[in-house]
XYZ file of C-alpha atoms in Angstrom:
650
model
C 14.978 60.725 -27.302
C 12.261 58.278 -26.875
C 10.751 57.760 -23.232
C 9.162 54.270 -22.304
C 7.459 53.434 -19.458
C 7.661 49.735 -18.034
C 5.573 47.878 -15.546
C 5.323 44.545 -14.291
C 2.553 43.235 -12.181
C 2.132 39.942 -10.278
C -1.198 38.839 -8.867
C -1.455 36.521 -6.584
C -3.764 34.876 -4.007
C -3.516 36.585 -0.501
C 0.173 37.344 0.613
C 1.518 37.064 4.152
C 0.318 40.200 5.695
C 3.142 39.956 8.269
C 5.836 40.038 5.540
C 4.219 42.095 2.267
C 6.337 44.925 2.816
C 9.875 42.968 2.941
C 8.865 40.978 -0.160
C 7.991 44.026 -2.088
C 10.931 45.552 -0.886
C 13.217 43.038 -1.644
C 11.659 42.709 -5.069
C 12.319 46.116 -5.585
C 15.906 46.458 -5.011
C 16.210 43.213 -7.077
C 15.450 44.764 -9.921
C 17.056 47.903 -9.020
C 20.500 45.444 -9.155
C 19.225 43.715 -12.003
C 18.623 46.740 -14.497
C 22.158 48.345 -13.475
C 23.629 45.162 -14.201
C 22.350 45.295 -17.901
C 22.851 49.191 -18.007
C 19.531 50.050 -18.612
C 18.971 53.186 -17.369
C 15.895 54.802 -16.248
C 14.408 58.188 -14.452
C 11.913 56.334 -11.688
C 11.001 53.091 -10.910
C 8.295 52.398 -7.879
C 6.785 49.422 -5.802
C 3.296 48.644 -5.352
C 1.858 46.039 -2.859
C -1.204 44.809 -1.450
C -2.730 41.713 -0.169
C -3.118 40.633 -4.163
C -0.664 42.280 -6.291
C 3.345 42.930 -6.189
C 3.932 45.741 -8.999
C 7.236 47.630 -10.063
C 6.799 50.705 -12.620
C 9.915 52.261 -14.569
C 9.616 55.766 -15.577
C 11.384 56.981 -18.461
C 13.575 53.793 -19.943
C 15.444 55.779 -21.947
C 16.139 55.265 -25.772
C 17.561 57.559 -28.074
C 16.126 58.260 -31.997
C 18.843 58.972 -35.056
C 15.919 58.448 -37.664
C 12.831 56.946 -38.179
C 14.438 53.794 -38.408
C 17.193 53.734 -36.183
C 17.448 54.109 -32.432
C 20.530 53.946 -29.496
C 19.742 51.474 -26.949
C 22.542 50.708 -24.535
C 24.936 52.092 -26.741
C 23.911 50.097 -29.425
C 22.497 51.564 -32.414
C 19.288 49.422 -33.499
C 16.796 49.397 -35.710
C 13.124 50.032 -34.536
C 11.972 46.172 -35.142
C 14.328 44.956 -33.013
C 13.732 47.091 -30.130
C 11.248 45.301 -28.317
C 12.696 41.811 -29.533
C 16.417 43.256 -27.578
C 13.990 44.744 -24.450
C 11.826 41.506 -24.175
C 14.893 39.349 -23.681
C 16.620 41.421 -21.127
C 13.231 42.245 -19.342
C 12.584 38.045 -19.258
C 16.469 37.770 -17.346
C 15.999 40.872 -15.148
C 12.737 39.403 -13.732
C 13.244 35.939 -13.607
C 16.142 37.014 -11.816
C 14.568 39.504 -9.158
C 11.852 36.570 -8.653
C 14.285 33.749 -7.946
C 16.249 35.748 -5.125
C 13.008 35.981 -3.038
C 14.622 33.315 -1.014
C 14.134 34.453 2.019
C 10.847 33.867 1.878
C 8.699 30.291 2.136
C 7.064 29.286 -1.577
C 4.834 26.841 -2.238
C 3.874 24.802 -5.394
C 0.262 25.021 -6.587
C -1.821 23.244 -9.357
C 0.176 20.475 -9.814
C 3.145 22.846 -10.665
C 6.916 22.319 -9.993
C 7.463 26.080 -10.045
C 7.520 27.688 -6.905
C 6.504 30.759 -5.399
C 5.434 32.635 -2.026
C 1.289 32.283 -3.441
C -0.065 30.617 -6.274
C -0.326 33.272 -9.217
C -3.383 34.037 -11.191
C -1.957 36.873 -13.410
C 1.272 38.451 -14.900
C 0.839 41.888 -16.451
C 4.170 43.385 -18.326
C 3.298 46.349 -20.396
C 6.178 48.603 -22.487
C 3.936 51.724 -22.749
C 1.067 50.556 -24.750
C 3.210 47.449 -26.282
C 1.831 43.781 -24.380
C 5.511 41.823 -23.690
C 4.224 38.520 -24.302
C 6.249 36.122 -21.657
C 6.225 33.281 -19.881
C 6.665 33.690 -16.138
C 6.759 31.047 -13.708
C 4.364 29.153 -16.012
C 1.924 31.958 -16.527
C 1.545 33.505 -19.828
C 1.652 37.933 -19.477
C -1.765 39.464 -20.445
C -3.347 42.887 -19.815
C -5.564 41.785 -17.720
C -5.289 42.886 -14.141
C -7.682 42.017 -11.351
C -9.778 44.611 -9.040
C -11.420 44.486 -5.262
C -13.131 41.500 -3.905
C -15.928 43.420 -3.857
C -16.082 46.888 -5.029
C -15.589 48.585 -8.196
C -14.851 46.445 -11.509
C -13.687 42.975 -10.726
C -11.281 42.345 -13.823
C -9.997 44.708 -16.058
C -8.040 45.216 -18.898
C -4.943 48.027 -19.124
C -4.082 49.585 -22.157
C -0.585 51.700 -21.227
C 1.762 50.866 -18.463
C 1.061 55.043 -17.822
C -2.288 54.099 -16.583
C -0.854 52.079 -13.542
C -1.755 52.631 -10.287
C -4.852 55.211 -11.409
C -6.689 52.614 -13.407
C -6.949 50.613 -9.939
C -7.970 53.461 -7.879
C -10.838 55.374 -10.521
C -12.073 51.549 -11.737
C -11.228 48.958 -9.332
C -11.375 50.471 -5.885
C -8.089 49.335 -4.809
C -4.614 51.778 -3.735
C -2.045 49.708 -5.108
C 0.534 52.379 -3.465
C 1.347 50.617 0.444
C 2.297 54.430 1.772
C -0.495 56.182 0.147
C -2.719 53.217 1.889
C -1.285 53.752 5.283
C -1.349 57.289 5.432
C -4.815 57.430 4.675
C -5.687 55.079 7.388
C -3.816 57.266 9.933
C -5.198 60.481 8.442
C -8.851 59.364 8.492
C -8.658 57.646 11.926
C -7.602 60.659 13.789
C -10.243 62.670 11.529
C -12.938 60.531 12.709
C -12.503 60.869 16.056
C -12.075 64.913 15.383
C -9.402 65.626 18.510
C -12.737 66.075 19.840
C -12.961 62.304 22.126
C -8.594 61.652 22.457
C -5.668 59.775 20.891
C -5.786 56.773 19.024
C -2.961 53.904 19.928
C -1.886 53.644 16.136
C 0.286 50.920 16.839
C 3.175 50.450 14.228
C 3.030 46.892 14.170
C -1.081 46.965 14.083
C -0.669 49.474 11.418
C 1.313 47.907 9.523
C -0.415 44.697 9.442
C -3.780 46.303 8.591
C -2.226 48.034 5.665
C -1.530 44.906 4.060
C -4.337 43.632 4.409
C -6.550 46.049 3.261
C -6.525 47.570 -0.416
C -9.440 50.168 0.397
C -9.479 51.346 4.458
C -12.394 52.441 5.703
C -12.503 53.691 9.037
C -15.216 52.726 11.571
C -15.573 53.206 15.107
C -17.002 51.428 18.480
C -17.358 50.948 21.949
C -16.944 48.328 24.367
C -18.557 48.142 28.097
C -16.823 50.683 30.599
C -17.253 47.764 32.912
C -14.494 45.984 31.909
C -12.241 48.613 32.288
C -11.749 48.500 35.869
C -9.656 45.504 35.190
C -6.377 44.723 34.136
C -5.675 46.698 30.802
C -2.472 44.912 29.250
C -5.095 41.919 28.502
C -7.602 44.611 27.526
C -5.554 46.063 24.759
C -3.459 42.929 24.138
C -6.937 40.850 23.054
C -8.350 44.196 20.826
C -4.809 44.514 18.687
C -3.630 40.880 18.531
C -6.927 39.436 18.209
C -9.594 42.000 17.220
C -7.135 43.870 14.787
C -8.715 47.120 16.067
C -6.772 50.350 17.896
C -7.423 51.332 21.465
C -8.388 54.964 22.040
C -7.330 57.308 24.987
C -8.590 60.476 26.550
C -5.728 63.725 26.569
C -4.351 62.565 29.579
C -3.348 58.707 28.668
C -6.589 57.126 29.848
C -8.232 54.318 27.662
C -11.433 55.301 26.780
C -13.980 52.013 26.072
C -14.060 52.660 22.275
C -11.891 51.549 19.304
C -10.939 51.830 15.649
C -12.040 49.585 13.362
C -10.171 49.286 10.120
C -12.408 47.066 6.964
C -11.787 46.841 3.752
C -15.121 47.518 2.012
C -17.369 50.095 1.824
C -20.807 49.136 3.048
C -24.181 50.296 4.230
C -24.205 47.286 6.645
C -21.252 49.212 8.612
C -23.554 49.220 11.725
C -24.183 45.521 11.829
C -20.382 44.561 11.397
C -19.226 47.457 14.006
C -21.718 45.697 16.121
C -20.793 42.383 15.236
C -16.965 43.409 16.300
C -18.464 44.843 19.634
C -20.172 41.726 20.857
C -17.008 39.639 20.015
C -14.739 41.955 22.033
C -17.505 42.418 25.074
C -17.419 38.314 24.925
C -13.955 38.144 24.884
C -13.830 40.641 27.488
C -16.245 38.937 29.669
C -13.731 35.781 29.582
C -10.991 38.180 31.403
C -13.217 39.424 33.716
C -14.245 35.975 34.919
C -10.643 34.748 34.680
C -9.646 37.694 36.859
C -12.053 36.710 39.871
C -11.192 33.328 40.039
C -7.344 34.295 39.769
C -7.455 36.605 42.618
C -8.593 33.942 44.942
C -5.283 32.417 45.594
C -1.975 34.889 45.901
C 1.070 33.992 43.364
C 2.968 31.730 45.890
C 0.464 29.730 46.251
C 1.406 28.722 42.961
C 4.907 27.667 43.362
C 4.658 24.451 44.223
C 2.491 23.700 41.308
C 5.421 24.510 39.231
C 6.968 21.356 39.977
C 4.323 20.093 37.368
C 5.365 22.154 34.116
C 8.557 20.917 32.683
C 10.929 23.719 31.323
C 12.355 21.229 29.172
C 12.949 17.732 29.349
C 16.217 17.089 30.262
C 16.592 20.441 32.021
C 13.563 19.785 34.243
C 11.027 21.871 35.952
C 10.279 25.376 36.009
C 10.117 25.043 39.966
C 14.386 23.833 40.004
C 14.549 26.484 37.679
C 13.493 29.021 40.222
C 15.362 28.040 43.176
C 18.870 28.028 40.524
C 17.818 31.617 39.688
C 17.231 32.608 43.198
C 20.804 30.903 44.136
C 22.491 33.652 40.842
C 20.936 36.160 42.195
C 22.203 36.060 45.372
C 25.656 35.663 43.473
C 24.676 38.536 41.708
C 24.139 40.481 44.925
C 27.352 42.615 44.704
C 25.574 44.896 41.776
C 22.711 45.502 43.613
C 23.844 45.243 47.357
C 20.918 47.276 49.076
C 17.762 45.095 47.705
C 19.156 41.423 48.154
C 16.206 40.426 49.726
C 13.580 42.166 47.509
C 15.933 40.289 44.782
C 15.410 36.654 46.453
C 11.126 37.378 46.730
C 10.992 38.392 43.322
C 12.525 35.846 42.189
C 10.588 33.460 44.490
C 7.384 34.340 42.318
C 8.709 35.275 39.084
C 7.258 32.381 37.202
C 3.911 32.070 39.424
C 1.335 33.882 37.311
C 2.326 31.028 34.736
C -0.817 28.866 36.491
C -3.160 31.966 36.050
C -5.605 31.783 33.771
C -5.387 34.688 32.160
C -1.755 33.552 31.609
C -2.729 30.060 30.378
C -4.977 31.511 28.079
C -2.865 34.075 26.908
C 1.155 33.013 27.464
C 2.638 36.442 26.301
C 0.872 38.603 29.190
C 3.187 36.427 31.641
C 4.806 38.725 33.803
C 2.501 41.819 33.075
C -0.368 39.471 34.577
C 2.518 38.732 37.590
C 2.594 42.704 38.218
C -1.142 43.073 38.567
C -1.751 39.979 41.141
C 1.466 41.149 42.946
C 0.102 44.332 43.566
C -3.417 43.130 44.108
C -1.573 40.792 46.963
C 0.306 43.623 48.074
C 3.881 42.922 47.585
C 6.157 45.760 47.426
C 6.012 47.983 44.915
C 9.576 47.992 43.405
C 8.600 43.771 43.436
C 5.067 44.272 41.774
C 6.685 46.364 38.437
C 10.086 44.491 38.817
C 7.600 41.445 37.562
C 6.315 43.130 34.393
C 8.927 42.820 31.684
C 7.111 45.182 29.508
C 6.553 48.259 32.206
C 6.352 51.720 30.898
C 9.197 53.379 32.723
C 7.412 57.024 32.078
C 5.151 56.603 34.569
C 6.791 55.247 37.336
C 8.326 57.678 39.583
C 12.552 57.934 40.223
C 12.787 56.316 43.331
C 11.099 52.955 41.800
C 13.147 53.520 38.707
C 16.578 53.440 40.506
C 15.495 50.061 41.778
C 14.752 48.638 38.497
C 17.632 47.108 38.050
C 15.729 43.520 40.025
C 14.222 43.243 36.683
C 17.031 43.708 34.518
C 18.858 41.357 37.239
C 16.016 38.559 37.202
C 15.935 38.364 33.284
C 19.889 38.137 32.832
C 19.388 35.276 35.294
C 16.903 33.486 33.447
C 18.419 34.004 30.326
C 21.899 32.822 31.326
C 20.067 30.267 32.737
C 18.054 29.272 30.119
C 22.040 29.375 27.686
C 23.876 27.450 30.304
C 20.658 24.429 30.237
C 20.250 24.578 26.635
C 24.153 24.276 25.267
C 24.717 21.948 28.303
C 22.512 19.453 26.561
C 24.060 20.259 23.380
C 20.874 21.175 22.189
C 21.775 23.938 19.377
C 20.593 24.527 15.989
C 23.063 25.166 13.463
C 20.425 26.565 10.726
C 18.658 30.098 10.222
C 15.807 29.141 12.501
C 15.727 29.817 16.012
C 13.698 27.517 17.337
C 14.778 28.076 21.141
C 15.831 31.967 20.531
C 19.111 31.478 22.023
C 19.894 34.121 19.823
C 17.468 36.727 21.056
C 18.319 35.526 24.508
C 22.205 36.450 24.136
C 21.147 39.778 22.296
C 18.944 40.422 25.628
C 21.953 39.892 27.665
C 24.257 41.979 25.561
C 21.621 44.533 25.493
C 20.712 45.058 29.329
C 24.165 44.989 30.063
C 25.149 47.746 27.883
C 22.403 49.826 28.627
C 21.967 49.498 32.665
C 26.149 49.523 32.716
C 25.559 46.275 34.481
C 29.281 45.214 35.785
C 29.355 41.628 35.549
C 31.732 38.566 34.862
C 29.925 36.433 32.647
C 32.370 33.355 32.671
C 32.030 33.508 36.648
C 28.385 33.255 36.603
C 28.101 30.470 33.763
C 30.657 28.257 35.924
C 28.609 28.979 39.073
C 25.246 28.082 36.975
C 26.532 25.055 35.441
C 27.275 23.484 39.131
C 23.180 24.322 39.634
C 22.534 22.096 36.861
C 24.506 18.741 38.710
C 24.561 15.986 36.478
C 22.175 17.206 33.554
C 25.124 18.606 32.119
C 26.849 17.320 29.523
C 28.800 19.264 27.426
C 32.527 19.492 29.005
C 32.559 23.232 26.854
C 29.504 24.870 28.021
C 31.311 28.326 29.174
C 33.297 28.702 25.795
C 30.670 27.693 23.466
C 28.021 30.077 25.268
C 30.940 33.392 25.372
C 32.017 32.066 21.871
C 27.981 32.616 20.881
C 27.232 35.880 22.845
C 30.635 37.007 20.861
C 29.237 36.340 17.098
C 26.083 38.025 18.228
C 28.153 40.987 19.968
C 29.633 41.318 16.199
C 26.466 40.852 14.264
C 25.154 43.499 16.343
C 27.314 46.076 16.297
C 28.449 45.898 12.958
C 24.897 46.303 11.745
C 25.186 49.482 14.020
C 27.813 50.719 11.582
C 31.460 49.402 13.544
C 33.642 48.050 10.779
C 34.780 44.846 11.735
C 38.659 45.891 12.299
C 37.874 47.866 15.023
C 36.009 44.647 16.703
C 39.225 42.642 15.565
C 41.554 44.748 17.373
C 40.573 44.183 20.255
C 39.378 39.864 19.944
C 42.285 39.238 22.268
C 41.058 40.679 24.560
C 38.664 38.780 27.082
C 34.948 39.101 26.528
C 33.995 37.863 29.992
C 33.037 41.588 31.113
C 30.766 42.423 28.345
C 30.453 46.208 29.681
C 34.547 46.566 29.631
C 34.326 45.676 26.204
C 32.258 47.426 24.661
C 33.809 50.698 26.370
C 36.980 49.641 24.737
C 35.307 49.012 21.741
C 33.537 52.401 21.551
C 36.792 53.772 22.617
C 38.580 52.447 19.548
C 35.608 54.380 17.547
C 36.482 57.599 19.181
C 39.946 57.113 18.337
C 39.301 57.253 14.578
C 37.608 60.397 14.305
C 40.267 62.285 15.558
C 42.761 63.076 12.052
C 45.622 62.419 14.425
C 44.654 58.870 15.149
C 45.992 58.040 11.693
C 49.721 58.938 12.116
C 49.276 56.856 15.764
C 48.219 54.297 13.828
C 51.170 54.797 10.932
C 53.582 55.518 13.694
C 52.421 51.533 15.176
C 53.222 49.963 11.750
C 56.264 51.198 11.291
C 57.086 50.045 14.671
C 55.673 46.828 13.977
C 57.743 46.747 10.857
C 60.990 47.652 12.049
C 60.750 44.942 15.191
C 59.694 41.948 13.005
C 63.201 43.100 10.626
C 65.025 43.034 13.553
C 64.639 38.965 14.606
C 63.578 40.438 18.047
C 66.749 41.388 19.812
C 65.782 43.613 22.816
C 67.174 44.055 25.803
C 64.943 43.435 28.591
C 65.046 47.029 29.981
C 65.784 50.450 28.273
C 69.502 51.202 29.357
C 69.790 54.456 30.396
C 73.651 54.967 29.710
C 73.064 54.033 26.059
C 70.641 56.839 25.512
C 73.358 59.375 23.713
C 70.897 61.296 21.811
C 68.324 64.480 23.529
C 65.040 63.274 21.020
C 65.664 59.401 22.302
C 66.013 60.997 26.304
C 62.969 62.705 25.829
C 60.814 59.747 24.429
C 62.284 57.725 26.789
C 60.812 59.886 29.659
C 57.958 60.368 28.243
C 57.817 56.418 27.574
C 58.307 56.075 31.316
C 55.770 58.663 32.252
C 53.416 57.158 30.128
C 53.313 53.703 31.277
C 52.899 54.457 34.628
C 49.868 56.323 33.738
C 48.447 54.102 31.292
C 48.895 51.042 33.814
C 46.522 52.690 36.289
C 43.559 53.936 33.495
C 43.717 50.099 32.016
C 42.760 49.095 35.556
C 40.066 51.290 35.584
C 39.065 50.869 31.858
C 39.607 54.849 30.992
C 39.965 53.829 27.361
C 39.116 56.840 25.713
C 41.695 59.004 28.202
C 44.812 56.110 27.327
C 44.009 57.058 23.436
C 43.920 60.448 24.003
C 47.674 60.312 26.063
C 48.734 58.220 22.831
C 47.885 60.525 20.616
C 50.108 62.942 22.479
C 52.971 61.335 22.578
C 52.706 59.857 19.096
C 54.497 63.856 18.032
C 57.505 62.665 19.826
C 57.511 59.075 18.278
C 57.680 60.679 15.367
C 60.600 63.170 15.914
C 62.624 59.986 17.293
C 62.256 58.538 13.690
C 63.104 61.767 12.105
C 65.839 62.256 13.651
C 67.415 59.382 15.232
C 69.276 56.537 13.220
C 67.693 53.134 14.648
C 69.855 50.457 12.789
C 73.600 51.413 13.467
C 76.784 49.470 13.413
C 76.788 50.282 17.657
C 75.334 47.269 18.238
C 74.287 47.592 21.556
C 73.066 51.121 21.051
C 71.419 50.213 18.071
C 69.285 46.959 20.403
C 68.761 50.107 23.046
C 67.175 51.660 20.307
C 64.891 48.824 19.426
C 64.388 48.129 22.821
C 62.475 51.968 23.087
C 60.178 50.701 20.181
C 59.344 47.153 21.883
C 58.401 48.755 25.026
C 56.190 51.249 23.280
C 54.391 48.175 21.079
C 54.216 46.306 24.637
C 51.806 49.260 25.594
C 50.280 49.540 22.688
C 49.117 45.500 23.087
C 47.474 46.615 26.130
C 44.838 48.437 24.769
C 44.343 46.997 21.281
C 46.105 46.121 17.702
C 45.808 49.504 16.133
C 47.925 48.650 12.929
C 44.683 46.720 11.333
C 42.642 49.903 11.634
C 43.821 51.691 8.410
């Protein structure tokens, strides 16, 4: 047996940072689908990626050798010549192929080019062990030459075997082609350089992430900043050294930021000094600029600001952020039967919600809104539960349980905004049919679904999107508002949890059944899930068929009531009772959505359902016996269409 060893690499001009790891990915299981869809079969295959390069290596292609001459490739005996000829035209389909379903991603032409792709491409390497495939790929010709780090190492060299990928690139070129090996080493060498010795670094995922595409050889630095600054607000603080210094905030043992920071670069230089100084004086500067904004901030409290709201136009036809307030205020007080106790607290917060939005700290940076709200609240000395009800982004581990009970204002005020925000953007028919979300209604109903499910939050939503849309007067004009925004929050409901892993038969046996209380059902839903992981489920759900089957034979003759006198045999008595019994019962749990107790009662009863078929002849000559019979089944499929369609489940 003869062992080859593939690889294909792709340089390129910088990637998106933000999206390197999804294109690799995706490249990677595109040729994964590709290379089992022309049987090749293989022992390994990795991805590299950094800001330059996209790289897949195959271990182990596997041929098998008769002779000298003759080899098996595919299950096709070949003769050695022809090997590479068979590979090269395969390998041209199976890349081509991964490259052009990189759709998701924006490409671009470059040089005067028709071909597309996400960056303009400077070199294509594909190697069969030592053996150059020489191809054409999206207009560039393959070569062995593959490129090194900007500035360290060997700029440009040539590979001999496809064995020699990723080493060559580490030993020559000063770059780590491998993303994981890359990341790693920037956590392990940023908690080594502080040496447990000063705290815990705030390795952000996202940060991290980021930084490891953009590097291809971390080296680890790290700073201060003036302690000054941190008697301030800290959201803005470590908001302006992640988003816009790229750098990782550092804490003592007990969860206190310390004024230093982690710098990640990607060179190796004895100038380290002058650029770790060069990042302190940018982050002092931009430091000083919250500390000024700050002072002049706290001179006027967050109502003060309200009326300047009538200024800022939520959207055009919707109007001002200022009528938005006063409609939110107005569903929140409609809202007031979920959280009876703290009406009033409700009704301030929502007074101010949107009144750090003229703050300067705000205006300079728009995604600290609300956090900002929480610090000039308090500073103004608002109540407490108000202050941290304004920060959308609060860290619930440090607030203590009596403020956590009341949290439920914020969960309240955003579900109010949110439907708000639906009810005024489908009202104007405003909706985007394509992929894009430019308005993120769809992140909006995913919020709503989201807090609902998780605070148990008891609400009609059809109520409340009637009750909105009269808020809104004559802006409105879309006659379908409430069905086209429950219609939406539905797909999304699906999306959702069939990503969780629901198949979408469970969510289909229960469609008719109304959405309007999202909490209700998603209970029944999850009840439905419960159901099928008991073994017994599956004759409930047999015993339902047959039922099914045996009514739609019968052209529906029932009688409108089970007679009693007809009942001449003991099994049809029995399930009669225990039809009776159960009805009553399951009338009373439906009310008060016990879902997973009505399945569990079904499940019981589903032995004696099945004795009654058994034993008892349905379709008789007696006619009227026979329609008492058929009556018993009806009224058992009339409760089962309480709770859901069970017969698609299977």
């Amino acid at each position: 047996m003869i062992k080859f060893n593939f690889l294909i690499e792709i340089g390129t001009e910088d990637l998106p940072h933000k999206s390197l790891v999804l294109i690799a990915k995706s490249l990677f299981y595109n040729f994964i689908i590709e290379l089992n869809k022309y049987k090749i079969n293989y022992y390994k295959i990795n991805w590299f990626a950094t800001s330059r390069r996209l790289a897949i290596k195959i271990n182990n292609l596997n041929i098998l050798k008769f002779n000298k001459k003759k080899f098996l490739y595919n299950n096709s005996i070949i003769k050695k010549k022809s090997i590479i000829k068979l590979f090269k035209k395969k390998i041209i389909k199976i890349i081509n192929n991964s490259l052009n379903k990189l759709n998701n991603f924006k490409k671009m032409k470059w040089n005067n080019k028709k071909i597309l792709f996400i960056r303009p491409i400077r070199n294509i390497v594909i190697l069969l062990n030592n053996k150059l495939i020489p191809v054409s790929i999206l207009g560039i010709k393959s070569t062995r030459k593959i490129y090194g780090h900007h500035f360290m190492g060997i700029k440009k060299i040539l590979i001999k075997n496809a064995n020699d990928y990723p080493d060559i690139l580490f030993l020559k070129c000063k770059v780590i082609a491998n993303y994981n090996i890359r990341k790693s080493l920037i956590i392990k060498k940023s908690i080594f350089k502080i040496k447990k010795k000063i705290g815990i670094i705030d390795l952000d995922k996202k940060l991290l992430n980021e930084l490891t595409s953009l590097v291809e050889w971390p080296v680890i630095l790290i700073g201060n900043f003036k302690k000054q600054f941190l008697k301030y607000p800290l959201e803005p603080i470590i908001y302006i050294m992640k988003k816009y210094q790229k750098i990782f905030p550092i804490y003592n043992y007990k969860k206190i930021i310390l004024p230093k920071f982690i710098l990640i670069l990607n060179i190796k230089t004895i100038n380290s000094n002058i650029i770790i100084k060069d990042n302190e004086r940018l982050l002092n500067y931009r430091l000083k600029d919250i500390e000024n904004f700050f002072k002049k901030d706290c001179k006027k409290s967050l109502e003060n600001n309200l009326k300047k709201l009538k200024q800022i136009i939520f959207q055009e036809k919707i109007g001002t952020l200022y009528e938005k307030i006063f409609r939110i205020i107005i569903i929140s007080i409609l809202l007031s039967h979920i959280n009876k106790k703290n009406i009033n607290y409700s009704i301030r917060l929502n007074l101010i919600s949107k009144c750090d939005l003229i703050k300067n700290i705000v205006i300079e940076f728009p995604k600290l809104h609300g956090i900002i709200g929480m610090y000039y609240s308090h500073y103004y000395k608002e109540s407490e539960i108000i202050s941290i009800s304004l920060n959308k982004k609060k860290k619930k581990n440090f607030l203590n349980n009596k403020i956590k009970k009341k949290l439920l204002l914020s969960s309240l005020l955003l579900i109010s905004n949110k439907i708000d925000f639906l009810v005024g953007i489908f009202g104007i028919g405003n909706i985007t049919k394509s992929k894009k979300d430019p308005f993120e209604i769809r992140r909006n109903a995913l919020y709503i679904l989201n807090t609902i499910i998780k605070k148990k939050i008891k609400l009609n939503l059809k109520n409340i999107i009637k009750k909105n849309i009269i808020l809104y007067g004559n802006k409105i004009n879309n006659n379908n508002v409430v069905n086209d925004i429950i219609n939406f929050i539905f797909k999304r409901f699906c999306f959702l949890y069939i990503k969780k892993g629901y198949p979408k038969e469970i969510i289909k046996s229960i469609k008719k059944f109304k959405f309007t209380n999202i909490l209700n059902f998603y209970n029944h839903l999850k009840a439905i899930k419960f159901l099928l992981n008991f073994k017994k489920s599956y004759n409930l759900i047999n015993s339902n068929k047959r039922i099914l089957n045996i009514i739609y034979k019968s052209n529906n003759i029932f009688y409108k009531k089970i007679k009693i006198s007809l009942l001449k045999e003991k099994y049809e008595i029995k399930l009669f009772k225990k039809i009776i019994f159960l009805k009553k019962k399951i009338n009373k749990l439906i009310f008060k959505k016990k879902y997973k107790i009505i399945f569990k009662k079904f499940i019981n009863i589903n032995k004696y359902i099945n004795i009654f078929f058994n034993k008892i002849m349905i379709m008789i000559n007696e006619n009227k016996i026979c329609i008492n019979r058929l009556t018993i089944l009806n009224k058992i499929k009339e409760i089962f269409d309480k709770i859901a369609n069970i017969a698609i489940l299977k």
